[in-house]
Short mmCIF file of C-alpha atoms in Angstrom, two decimals:
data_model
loop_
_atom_site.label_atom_id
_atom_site.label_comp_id
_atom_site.label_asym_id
_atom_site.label_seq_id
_atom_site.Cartn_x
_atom_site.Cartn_y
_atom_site.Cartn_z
CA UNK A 107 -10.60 33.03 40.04
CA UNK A 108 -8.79 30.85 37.59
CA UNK A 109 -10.82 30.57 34.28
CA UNK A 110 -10.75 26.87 34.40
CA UNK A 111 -12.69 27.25 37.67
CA UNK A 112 -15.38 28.40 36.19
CA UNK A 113 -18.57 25.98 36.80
CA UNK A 114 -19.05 25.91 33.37
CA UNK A 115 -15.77 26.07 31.56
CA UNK A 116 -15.78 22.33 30.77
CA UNK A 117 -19.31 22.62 29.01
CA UNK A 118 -17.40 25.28 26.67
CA UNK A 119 -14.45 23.47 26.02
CA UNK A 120 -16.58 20.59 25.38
CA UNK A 121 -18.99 22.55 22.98
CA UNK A 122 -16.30 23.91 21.25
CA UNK A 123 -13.97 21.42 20.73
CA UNK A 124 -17.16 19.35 19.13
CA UNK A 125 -17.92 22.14 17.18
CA UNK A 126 -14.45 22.49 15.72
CA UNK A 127 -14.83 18.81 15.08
CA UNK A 128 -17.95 19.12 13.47
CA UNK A 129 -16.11 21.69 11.46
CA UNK A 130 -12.69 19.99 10.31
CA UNK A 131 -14.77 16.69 9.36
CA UNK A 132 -17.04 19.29 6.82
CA UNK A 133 -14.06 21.04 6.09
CA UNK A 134 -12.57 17.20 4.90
CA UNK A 135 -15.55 16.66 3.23
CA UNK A 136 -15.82 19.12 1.30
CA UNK A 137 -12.10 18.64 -0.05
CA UNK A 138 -13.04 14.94 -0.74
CA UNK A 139 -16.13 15.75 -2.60
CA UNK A 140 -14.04 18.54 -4.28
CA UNK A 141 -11.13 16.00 -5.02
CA UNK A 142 -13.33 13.36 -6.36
CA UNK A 143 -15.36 15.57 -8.87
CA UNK A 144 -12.11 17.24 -10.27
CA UNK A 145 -10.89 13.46 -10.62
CA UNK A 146 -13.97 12.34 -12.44
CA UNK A 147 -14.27 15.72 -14.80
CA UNK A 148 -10.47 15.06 -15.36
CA UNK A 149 -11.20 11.01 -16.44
CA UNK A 150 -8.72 10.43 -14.02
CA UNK A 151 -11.09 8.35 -12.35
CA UNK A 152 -14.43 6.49 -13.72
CA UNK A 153 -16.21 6.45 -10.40
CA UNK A 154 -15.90 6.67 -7.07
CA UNK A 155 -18.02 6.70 -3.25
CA UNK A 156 -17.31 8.82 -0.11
CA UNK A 157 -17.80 6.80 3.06
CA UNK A 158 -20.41 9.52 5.32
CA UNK A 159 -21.10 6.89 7.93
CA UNK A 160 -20.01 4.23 9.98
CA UNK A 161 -22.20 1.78 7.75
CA UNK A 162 -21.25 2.84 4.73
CA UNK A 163 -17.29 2.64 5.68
CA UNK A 164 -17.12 -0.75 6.82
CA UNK A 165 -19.37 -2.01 4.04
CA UNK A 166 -16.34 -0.50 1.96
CA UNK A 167 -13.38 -1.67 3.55
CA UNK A 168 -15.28 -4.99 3.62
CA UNK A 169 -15.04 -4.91 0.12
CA UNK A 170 -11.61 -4.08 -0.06
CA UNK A 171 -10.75 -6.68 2.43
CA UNK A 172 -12.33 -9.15 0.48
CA UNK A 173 -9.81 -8.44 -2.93
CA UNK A 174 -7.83 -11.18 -1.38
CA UNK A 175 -10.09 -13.23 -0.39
CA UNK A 176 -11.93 -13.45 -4.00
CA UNK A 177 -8.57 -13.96 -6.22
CA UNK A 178 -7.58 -17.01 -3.97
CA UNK A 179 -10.59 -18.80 -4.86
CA UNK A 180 -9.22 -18.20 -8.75
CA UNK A 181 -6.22 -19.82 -8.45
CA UNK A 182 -2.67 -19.51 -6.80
CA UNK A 183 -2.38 -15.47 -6.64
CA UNK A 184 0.90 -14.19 -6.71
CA UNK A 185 1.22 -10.93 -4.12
CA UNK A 186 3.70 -8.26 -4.65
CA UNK A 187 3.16 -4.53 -2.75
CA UNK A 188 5.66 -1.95 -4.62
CA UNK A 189 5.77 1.53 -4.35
CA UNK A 190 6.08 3.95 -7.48
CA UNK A 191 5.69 7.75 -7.97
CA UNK A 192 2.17 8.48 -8.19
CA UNK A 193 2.25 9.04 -12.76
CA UNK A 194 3.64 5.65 -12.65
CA UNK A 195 0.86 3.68 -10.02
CA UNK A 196 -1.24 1.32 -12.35
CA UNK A 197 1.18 1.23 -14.98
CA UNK A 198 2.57 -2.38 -13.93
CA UNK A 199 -0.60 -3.72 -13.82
CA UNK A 200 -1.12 -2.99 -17.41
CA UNK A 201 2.26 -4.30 -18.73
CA UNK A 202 1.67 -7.43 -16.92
CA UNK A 203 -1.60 -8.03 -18.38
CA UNK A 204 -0.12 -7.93 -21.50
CA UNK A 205 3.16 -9.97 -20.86
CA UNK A 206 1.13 -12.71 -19.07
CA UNK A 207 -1.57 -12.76 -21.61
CA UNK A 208 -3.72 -15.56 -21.63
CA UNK A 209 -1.19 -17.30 -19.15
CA UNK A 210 -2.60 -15.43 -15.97
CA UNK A 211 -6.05 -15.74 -14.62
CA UNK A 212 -6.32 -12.28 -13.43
CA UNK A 213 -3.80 -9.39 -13.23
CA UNK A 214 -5.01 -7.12 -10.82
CA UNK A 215 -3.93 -3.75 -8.94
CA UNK A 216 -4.90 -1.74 -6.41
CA UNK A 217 -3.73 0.20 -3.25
CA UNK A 218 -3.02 3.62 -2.07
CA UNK A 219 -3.02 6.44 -4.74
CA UNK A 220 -1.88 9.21 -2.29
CA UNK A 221 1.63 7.26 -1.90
CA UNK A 222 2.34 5.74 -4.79
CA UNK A 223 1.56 1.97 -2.85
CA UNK A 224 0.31 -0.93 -5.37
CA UNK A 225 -0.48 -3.82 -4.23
CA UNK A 226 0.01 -6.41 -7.30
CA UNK A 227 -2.24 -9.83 -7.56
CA UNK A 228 -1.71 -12.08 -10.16
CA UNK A 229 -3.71 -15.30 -10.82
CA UNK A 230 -1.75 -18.04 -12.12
CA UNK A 231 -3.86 -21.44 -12.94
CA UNK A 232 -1.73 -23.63 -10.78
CA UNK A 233 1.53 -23.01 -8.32
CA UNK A 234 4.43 -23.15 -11.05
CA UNK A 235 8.17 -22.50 -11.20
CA UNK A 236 7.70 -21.55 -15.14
CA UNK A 237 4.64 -19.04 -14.76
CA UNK A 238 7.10 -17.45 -11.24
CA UNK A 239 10.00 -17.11 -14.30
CA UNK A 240 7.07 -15.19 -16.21
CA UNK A 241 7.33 -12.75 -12.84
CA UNK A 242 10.44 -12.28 -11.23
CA UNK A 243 12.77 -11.13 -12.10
CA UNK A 244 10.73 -8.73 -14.32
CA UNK A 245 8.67 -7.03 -12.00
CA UNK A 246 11.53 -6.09 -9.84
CA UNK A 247 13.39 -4.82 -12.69
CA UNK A 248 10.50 -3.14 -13.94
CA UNK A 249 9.75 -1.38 -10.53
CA UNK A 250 13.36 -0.22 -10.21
CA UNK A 251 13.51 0.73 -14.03
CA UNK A 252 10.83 3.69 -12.32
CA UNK A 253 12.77 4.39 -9.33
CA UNK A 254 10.10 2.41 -7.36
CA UNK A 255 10.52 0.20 -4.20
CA UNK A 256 10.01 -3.60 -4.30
CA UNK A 257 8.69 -3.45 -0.89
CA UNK A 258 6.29 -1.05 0.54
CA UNK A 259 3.59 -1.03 2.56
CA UNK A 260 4.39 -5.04 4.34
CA UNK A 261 7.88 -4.96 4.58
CA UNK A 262 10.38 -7.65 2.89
CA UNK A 263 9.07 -10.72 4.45
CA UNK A 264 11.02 -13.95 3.38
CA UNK A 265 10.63 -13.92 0.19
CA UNK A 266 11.68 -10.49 -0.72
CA UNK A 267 14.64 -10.11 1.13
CA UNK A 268 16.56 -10.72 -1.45
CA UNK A 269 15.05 -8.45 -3.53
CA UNK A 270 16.29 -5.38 -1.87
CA UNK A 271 19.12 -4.99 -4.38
CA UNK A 272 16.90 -4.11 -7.10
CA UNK A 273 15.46 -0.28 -5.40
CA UNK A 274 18.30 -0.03 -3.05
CA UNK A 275 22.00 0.31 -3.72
CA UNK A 276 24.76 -1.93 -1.99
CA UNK A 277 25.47 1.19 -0.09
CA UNK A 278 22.58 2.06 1.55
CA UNK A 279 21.79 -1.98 1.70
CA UNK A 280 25.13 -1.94 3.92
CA UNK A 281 24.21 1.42 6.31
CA UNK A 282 20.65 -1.17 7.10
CA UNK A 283 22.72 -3.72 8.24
CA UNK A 284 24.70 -1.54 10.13
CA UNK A 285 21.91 -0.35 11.84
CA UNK A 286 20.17 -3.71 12.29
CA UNK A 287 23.42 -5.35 14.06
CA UNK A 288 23.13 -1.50 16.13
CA UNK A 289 19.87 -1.84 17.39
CA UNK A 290 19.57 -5.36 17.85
CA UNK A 291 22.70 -7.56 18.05
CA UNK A 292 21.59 -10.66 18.70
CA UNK A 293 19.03 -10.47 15.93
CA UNK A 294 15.69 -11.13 17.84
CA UNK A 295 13.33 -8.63 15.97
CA UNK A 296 11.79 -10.11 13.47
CA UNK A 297 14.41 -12.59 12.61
CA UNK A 298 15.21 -13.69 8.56
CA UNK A 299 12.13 -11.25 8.01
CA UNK A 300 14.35 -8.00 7.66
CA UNK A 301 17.45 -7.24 5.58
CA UNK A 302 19.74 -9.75 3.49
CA UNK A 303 23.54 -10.21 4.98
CA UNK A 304 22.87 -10.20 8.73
CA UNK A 305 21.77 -12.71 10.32
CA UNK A 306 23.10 -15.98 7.66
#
């Protein structure tokens, strides 16, 4: 008789692919719990929470959803989303603060530590061409200045396009359009969204 016959094989595989389960997620919260107390003994970190529910994880990604949401009712925010090595992750947000000054509302970062992804907001009183000159071009110098990417995490968009030329060298600038006008000649996907030089 095959083992997978067996009348109660699936009640086994069941049980022990729960109890497995059960395993890995104590296994990941232990490293968590281990992670964040090194952190916190380290000051890398002043405090922190560990989602252990359902509840308690959408109550925290409501809050992080809500970032947004908050700084638009300060003013006109200003979005970047760069990518740096991890030493160098909330370093902009500090030499913004100080070259805005008093001229920003807020200057605020946050994102994903694990790979290096910041997601800059800053709060400018009113939409203006002068406070944008405060901005750009600085923070994409800055960025590449630490071998960082001015687009991570949402892609170039249509404002950053042009941008491109600050992380990425004409080179490898010219192998993306190459591969753009390879996999999609008539420029369709995502059209004016993707890479400077193709579809003008």
């Amino acid at each position: 008789m095959e083992i997978t016959k067996i009348p109660w094989w699936d009640h086994l595989m069941n049980s022990m692919s729960s109890w497995k389960r059960r395993l890995e997620e104590d296994h990941d919260q232990q490293k968590m719990t281990s992670f964040l107390e090194e952190a916190m003994e380290k000051s890398l970190v002043e405090d922190g929470t560990l989602a252990t529910d359902s509840v308690k994880f959408q109550t925290l990604w409501h809050l992080r959803e809500g970032i947004a949401e908050s700084l638009m009712r300060a003013g006109v925010v200003y979005k970047y989303d760069f990518s740096f090595a991890v030493e160098d992750f909330y370093d902009l947000v500090e030499v913004m603060r100080k070259r805005l000054g008093g001229e920003a509302v807020l200057v605020c970062g946050y994102g994903h530590v694990g790979d290096g992804n910041l997601h800059l907001n800053i709060v400018g009183p009113t939409l203006s061409k002068e406070f944008l000159a405060l901005i750009e071009p600085f923070v994409f110098d800055w960025t590449a200045s630490k071998g960082g990417s001015v687009s991570a995490e949402h892609g170039l968009g249509f404002k950053k396009r042009n941008a491109m030329g600050f992380s990425k060298s004409d080179k490898q600038i010219e192998i993306m359009q190459e591969m753009k006008r390879l996999f999609d000649p008539k420029c369709i996907l995502n059209p004016y969204k993707t890479i400077p030089g193709v579809q003008e």
